[in-house]
Coordinates of N, CA, C and O in Angstrom, one line a residue:
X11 N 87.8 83.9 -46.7 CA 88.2 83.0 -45.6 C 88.9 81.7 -46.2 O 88.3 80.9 -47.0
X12 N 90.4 81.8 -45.6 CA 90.4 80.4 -46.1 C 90.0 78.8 -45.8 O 89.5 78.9 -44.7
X13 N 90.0 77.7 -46.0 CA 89.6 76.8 -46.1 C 91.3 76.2 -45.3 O 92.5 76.4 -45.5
X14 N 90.1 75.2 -44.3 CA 91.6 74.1 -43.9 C 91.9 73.6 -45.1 O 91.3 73.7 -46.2
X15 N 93.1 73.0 -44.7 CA 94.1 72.4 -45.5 C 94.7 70.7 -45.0 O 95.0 70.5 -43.8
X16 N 94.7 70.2 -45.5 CA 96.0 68.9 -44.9 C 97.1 69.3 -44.3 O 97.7 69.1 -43.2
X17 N 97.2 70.1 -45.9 CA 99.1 70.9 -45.2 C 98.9 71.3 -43.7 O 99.7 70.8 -42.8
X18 N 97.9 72.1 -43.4 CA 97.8 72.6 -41.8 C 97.9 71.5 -40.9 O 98.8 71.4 -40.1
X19 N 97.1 70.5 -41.1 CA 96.8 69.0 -40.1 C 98.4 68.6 -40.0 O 98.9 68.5 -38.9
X20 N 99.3 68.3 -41.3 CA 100.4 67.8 -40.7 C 101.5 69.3 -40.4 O 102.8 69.3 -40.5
X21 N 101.0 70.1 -40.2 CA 102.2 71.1 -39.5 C 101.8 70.9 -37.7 O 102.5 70.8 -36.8
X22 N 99.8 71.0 -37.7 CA 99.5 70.5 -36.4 C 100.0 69.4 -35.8 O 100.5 69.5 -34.7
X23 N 100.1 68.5 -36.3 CA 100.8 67.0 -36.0 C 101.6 66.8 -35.4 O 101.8 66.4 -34.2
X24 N 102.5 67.2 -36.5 CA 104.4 67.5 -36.5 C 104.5 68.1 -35.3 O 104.8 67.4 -34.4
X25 N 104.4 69.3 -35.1 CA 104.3 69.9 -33.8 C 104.2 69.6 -32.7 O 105.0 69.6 -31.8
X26 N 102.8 69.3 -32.6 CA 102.4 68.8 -31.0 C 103.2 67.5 -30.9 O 103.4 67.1 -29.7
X27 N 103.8 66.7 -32.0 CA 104.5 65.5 -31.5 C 105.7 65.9 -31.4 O 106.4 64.9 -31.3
X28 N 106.5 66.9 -31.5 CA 107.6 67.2 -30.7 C 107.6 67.9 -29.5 O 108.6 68.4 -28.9
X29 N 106.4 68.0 -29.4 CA 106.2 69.0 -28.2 C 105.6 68.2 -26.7 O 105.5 68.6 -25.5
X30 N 105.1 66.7 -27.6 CA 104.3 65.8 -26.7 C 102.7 66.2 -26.2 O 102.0 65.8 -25.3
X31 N 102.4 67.2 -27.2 CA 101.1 67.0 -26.5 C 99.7 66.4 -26.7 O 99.3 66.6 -27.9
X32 N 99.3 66.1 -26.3 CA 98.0 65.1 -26.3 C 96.8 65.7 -26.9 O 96.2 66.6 -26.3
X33 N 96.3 65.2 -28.0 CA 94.9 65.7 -28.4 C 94.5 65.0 -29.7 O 95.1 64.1 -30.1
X34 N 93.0 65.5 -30.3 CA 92.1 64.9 -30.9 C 91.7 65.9 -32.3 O 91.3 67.0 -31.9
X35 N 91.8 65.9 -33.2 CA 91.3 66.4 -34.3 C 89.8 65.7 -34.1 O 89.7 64.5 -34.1
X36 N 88.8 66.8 -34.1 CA 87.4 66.3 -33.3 C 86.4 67.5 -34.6 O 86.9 68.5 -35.2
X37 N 85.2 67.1 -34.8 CA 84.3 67.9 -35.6 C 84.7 67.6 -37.1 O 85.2 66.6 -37.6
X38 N 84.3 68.5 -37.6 CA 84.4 68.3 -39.2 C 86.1 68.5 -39.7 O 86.5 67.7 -40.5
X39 N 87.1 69.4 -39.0 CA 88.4 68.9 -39.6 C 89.1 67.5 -39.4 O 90.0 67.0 -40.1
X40 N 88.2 66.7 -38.3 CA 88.9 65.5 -37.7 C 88.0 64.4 -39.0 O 88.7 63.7 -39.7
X41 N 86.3 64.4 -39.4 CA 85.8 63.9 -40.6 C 86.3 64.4 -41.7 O 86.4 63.5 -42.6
X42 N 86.7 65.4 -41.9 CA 87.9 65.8 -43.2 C 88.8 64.4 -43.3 O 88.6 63.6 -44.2
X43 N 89.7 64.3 -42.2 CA 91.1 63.6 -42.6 C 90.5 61.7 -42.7 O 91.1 60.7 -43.1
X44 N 89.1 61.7 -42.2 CA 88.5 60.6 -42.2 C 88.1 59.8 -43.8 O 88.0 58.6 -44.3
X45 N 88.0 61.5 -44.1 CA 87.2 61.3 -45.6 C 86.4 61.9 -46.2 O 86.4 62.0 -47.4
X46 N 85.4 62.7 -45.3 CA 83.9 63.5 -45.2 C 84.6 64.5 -46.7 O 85.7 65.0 -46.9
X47 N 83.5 64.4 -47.4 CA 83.9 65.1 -48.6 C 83.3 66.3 -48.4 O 82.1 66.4 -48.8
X48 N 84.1 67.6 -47.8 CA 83.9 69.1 -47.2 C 84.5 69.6 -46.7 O 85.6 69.1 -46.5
X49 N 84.2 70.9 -46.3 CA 85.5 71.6 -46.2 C 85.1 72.4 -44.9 O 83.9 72.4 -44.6
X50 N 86.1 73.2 -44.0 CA 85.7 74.2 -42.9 C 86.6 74.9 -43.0 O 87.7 74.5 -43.6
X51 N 86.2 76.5 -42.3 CA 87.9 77.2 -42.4 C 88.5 77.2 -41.5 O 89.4 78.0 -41.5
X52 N 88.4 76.3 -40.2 CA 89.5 75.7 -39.1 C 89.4 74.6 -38.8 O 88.6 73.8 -39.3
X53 N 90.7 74.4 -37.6 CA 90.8 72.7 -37.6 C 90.2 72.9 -36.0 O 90.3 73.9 -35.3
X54 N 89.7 72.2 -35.7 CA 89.1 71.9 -34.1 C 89.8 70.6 -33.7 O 89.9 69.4 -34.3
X55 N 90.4 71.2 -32.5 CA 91.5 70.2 -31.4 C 90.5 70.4 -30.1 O 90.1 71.3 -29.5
X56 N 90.5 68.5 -30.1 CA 89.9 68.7 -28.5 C 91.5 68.0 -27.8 O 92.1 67.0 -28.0
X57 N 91.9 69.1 -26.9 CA 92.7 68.7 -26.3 C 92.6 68.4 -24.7 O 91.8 69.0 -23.9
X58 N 93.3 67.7 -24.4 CA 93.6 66.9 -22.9 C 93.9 67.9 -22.2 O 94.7 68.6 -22.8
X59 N 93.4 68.4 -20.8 CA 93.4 69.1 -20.1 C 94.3 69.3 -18.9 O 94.0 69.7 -17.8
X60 N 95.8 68.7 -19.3 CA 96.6 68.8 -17.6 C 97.3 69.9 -17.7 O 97.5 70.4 -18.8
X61 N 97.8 70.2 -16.6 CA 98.8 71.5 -16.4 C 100.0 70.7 -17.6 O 99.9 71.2 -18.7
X62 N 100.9 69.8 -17.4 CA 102.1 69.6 -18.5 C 101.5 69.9 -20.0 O 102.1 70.5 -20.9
X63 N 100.3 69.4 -20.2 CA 99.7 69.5 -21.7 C 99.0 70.5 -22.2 O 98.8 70.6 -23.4
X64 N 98.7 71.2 -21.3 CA 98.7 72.6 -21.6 C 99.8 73.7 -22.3 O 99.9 74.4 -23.3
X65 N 100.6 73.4 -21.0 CA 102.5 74.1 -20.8 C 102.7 73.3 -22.3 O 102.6 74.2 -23.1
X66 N 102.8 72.6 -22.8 CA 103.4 72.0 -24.2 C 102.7 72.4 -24.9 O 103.4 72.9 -25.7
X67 N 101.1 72.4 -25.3 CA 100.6 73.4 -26.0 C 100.8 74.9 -26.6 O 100.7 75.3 -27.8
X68 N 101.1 75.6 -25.5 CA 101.9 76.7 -25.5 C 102.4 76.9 -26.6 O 102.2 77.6 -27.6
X69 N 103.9 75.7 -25.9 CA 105.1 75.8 -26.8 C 104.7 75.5 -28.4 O 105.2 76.0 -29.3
X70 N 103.6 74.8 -28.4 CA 104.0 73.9 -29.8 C 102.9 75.3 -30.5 O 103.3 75.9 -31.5
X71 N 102.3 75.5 -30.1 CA 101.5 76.8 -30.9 C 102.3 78.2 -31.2 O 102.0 78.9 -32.1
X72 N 103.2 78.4 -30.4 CA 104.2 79.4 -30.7 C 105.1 78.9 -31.9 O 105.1 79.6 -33.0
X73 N 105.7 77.8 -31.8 CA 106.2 77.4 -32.4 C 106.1 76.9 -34.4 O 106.8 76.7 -35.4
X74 N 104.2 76.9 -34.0 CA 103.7 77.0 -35.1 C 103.2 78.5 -35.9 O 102.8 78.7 -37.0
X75 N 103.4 79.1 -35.1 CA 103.6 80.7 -35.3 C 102.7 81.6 -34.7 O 102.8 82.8 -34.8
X76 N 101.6 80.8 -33.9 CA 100.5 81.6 -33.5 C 101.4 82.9 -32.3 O 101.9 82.5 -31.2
X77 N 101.3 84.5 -32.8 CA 101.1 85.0 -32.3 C 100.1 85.1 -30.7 O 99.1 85.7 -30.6
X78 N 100.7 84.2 -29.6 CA 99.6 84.6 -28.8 C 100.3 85.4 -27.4 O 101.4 85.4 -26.9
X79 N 98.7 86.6 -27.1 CA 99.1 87.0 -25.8 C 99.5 86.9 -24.9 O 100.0 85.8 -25.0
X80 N 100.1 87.3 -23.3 CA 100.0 86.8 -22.2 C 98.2 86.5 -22.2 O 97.9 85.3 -22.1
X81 N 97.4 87.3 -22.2 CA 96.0 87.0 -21.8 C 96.1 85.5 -22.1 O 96.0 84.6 -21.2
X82 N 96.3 85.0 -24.0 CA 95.7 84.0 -24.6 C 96.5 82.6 -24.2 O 96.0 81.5 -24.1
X83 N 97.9 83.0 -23.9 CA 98.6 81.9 -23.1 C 98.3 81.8 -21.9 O 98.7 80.6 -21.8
X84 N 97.8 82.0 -21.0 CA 97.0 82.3 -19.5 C 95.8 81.2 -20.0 O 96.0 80.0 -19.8
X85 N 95.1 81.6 -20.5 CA 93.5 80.7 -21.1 C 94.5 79.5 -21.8 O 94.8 78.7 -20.9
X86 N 95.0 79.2 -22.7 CA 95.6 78.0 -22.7 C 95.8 76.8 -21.5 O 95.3 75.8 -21.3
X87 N 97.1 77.8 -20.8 CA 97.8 77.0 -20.2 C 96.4 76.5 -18.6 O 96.5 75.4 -18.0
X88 N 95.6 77.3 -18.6 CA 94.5 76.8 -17.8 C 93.6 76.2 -18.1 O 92.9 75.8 -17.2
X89 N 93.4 76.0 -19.5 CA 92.2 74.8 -20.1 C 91.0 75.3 -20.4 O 90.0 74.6 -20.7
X90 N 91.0 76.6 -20.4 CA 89.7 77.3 -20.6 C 88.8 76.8 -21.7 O 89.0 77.2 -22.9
X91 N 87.7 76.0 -21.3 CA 86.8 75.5 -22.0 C 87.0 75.3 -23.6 O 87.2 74.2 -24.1
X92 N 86.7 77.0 -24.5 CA 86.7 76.6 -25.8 C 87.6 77.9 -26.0 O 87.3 78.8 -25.2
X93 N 88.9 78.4 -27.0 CA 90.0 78.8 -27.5 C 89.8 79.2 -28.9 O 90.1 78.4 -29.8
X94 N 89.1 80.8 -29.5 CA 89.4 80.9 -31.1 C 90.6 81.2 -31.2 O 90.9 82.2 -30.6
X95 N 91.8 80.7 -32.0 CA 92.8 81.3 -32.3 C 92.7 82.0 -33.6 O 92.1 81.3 -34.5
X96 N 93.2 83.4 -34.1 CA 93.1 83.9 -35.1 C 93.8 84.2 -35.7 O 93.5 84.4 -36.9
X97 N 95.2 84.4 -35.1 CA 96.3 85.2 -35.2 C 97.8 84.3 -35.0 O 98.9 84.5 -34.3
X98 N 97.3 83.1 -36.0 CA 98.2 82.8 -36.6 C 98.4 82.3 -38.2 O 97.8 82.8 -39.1
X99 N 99.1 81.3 -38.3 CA 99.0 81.0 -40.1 C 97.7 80.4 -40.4 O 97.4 80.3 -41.6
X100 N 96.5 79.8 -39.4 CA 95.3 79.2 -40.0 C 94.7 79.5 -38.8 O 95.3 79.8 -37.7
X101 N 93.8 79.5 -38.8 CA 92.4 79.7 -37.8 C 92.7 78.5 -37.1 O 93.1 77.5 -37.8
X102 N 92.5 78.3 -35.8 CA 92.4 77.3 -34.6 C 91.4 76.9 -33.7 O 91.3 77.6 -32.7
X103 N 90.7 76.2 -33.9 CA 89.5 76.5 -32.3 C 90.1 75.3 -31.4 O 90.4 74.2 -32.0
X104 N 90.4 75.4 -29.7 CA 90.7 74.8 -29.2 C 89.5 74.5 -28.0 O 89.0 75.4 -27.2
X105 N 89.2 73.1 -28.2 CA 88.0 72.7 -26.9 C 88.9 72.0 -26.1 O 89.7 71.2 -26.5
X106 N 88.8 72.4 -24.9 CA 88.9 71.2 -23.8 C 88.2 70.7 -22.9 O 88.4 70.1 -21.8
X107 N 86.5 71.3 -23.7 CA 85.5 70.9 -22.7 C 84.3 70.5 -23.8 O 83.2 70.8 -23.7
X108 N 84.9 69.7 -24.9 CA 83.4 69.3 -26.1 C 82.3 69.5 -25.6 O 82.3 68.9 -24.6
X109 N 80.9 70.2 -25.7 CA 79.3 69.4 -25.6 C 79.8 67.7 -26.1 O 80.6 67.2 -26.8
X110 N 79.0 67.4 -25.5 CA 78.8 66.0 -25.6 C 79.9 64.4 -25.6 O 79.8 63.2 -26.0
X111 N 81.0 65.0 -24.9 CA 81.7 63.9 -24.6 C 82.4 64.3 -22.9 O 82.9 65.4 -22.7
X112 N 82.4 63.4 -22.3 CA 82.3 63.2 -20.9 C 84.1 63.6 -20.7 O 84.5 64.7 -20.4
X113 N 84.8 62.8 -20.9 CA 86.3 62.8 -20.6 C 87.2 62.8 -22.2 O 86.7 62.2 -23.2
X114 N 88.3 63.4 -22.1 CA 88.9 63.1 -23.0 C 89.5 62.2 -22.9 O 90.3 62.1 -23.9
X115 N 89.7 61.1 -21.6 CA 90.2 59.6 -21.6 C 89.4 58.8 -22.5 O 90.0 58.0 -23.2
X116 N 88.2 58.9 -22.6 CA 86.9 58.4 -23.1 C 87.3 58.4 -24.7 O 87.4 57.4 -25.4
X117 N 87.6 59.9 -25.1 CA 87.1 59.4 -26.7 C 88.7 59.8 -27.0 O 89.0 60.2 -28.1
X118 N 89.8 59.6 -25.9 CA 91.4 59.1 -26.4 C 91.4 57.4 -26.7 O 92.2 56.9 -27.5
X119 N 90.3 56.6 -26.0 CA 90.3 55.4 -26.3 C 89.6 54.7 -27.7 O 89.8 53.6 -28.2
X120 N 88.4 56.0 -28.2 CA 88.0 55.4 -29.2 C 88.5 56.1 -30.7 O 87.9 56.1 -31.8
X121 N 89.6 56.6 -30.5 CA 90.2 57.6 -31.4 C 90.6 56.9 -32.7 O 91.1 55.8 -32.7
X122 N 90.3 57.5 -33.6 CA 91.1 56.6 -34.8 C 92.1 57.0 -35.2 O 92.1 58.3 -35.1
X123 N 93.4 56.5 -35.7 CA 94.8 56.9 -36.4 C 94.5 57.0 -37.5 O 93.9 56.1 -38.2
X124 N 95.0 58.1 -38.0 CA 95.0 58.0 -40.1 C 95.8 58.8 -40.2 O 95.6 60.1 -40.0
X125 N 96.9 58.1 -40.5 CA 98.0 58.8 -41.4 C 98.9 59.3 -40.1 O 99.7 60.2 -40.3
X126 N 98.9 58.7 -38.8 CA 99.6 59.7 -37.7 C 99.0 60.8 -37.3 O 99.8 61.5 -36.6
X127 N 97.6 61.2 -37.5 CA 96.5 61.8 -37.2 C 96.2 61.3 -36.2 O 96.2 60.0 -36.3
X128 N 95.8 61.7 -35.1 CA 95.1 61.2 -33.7 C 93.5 61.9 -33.9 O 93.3 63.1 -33.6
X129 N 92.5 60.8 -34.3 CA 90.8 61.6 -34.8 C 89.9 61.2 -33.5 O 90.1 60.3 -32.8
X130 N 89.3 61.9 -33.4 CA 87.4 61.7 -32.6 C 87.1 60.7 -33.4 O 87.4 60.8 -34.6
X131 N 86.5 59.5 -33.0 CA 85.9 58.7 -33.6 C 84.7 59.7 -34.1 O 84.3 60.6 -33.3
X132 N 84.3 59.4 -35.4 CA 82.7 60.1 -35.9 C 81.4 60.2 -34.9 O 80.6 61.1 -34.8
X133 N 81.7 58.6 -33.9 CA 80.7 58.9 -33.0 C 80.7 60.4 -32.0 O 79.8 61.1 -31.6
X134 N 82.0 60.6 -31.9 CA 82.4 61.3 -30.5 C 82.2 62.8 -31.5 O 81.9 63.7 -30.9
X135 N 82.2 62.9 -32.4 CA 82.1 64.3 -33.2 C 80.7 64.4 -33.7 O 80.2 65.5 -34.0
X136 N 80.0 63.2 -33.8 CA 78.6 63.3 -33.9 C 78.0 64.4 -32.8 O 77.5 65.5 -32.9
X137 N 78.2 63.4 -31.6 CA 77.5 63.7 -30.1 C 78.0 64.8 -29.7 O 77.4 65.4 -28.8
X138 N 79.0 65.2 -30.3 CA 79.7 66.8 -29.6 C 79.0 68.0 -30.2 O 78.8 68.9 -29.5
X139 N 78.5 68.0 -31.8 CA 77.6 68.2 -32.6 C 76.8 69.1 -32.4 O 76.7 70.3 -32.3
X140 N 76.1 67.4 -32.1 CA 74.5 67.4 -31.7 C 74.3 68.2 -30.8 O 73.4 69.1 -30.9
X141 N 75.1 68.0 -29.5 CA 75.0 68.5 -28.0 C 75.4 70.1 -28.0 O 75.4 70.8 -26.9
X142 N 75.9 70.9 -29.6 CA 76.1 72.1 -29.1 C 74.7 72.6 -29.5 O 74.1 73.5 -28.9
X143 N 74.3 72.0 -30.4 CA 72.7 72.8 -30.9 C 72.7 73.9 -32.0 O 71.8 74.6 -32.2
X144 N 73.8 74.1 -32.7 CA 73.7 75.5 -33.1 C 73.2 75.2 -34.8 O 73.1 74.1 -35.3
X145 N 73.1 76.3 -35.3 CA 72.1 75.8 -36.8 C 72.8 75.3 -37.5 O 72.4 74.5 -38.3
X146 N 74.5 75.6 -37.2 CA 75.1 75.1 -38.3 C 75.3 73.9 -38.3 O 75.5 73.5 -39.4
X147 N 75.4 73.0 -37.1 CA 76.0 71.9 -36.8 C 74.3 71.0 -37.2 O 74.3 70.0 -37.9
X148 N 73.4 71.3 -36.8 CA 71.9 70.6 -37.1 C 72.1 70.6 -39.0 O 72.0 69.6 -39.7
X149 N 72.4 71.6 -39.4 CA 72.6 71.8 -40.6 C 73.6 71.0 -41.0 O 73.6 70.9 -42.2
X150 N 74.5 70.4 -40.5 CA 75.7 69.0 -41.1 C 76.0 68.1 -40.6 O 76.9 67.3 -40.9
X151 N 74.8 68.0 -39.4 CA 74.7 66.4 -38.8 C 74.2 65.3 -39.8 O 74.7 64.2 -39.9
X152 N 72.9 65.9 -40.6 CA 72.6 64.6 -41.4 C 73.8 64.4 -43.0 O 73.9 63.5 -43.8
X153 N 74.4 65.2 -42.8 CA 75.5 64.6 -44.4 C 76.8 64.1 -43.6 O 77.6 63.4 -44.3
X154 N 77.1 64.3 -42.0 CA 77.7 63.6 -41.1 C 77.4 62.0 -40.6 O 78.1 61.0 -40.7
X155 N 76.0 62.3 -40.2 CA 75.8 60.8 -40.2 C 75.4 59.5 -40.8 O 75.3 58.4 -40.3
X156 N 75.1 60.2 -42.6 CA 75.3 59.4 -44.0 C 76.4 58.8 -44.0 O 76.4 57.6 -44.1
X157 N 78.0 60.0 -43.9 CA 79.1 59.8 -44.1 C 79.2 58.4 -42.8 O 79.1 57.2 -43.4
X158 N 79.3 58.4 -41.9 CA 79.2 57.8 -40.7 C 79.0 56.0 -41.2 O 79.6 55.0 -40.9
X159 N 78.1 56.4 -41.8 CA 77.4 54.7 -42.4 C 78.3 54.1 -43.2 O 78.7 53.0 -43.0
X160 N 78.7 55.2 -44.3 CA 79.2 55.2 -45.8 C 80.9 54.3 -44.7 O 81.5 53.2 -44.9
X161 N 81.2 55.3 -43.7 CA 82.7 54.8 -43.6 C 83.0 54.0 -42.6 O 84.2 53.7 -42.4
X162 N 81.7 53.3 -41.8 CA 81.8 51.9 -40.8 C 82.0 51.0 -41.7 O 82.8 50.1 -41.4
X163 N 81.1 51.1 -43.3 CA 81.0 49.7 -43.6 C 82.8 49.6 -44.5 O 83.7 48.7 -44.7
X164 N 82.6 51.0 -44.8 CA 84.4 50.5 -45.3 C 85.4 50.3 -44.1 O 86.2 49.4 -44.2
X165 N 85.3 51.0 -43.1 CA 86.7 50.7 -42.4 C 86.1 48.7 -41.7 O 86.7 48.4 -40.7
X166 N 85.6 48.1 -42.0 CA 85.4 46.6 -41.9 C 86.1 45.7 -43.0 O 86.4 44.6 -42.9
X167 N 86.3 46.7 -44.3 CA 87.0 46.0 -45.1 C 88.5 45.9 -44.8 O 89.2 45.3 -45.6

């Protein structure tokens, strides 16, 4: 299995910003571009849920090469909760319904920029985490929330 990449994050980027659509590198690929010293083998996009940003998702995922269905464009273009994509150049998981974050107005306002990266603040990827429960995430909440410490007191400098 491979391992995200940077290279992936800025083909994600690139993309959705010609495509205009709105979203969050949220979870451990969004603490990757933060700094989190680790690795996953997809990128997790929490994306904004309207009919236009959907319909532009579409586009910008084809465009990125994802092979998808009518079924899997249907579940896109309607916001269906959570999205494995497999069947393109990198693994994708698409949330538009995180555990643990209320609106994605909410953690679009506490987002951080790095590098032209649009991130989940660490809080908002904590709580999303925490709130799914599963072993693996209990299992990288505490080297999540070390990291967490380690990078409030630097981003103050």
């Amino acid at each position: 299995m491979a391992a995200f990449e940077y290279r992936q994050a800025e083909e994600i980027r690139d993309a959705f910003a010609r495509h205009g659509v709105r979203y969050l590198f949220i979870g451990k690929s969004g603490a990757i571009l933060l700094g989190f010293p680790d690795t996953t083998q997809d990128a997790d996009l929490f994306v904004e849920k309207t009919a236009a940003n959907c319909t532009a998702l579409v586009a910008a995922l084809l465009e990125l090469g994802f092979a998808l269905n009518d079924a899997q464009a249907a579940e896109v273009r309607r916001g269906k909760d959570f999205i494995q994509l497999k069947n393109g150049p990198f693994d994708l998981d698409l949330v538009f319904a995180p555990d643990g974050i209320e609106r994605f107005a909410d953690a679009w306002e506490r987002r951080v920029e790095v590098e032209g990266f649009p991130v989940c603040h660490l809080d908002d990827s904590i709580a999303s985490k925490a709130a799914t429960n599963r072993q693996k995430d209990r299992e990288s909440l505490p080297r999540l929330r070390s990291f967490r410490e380690y990078w409030l007191r630097h981003q103050a400098k």
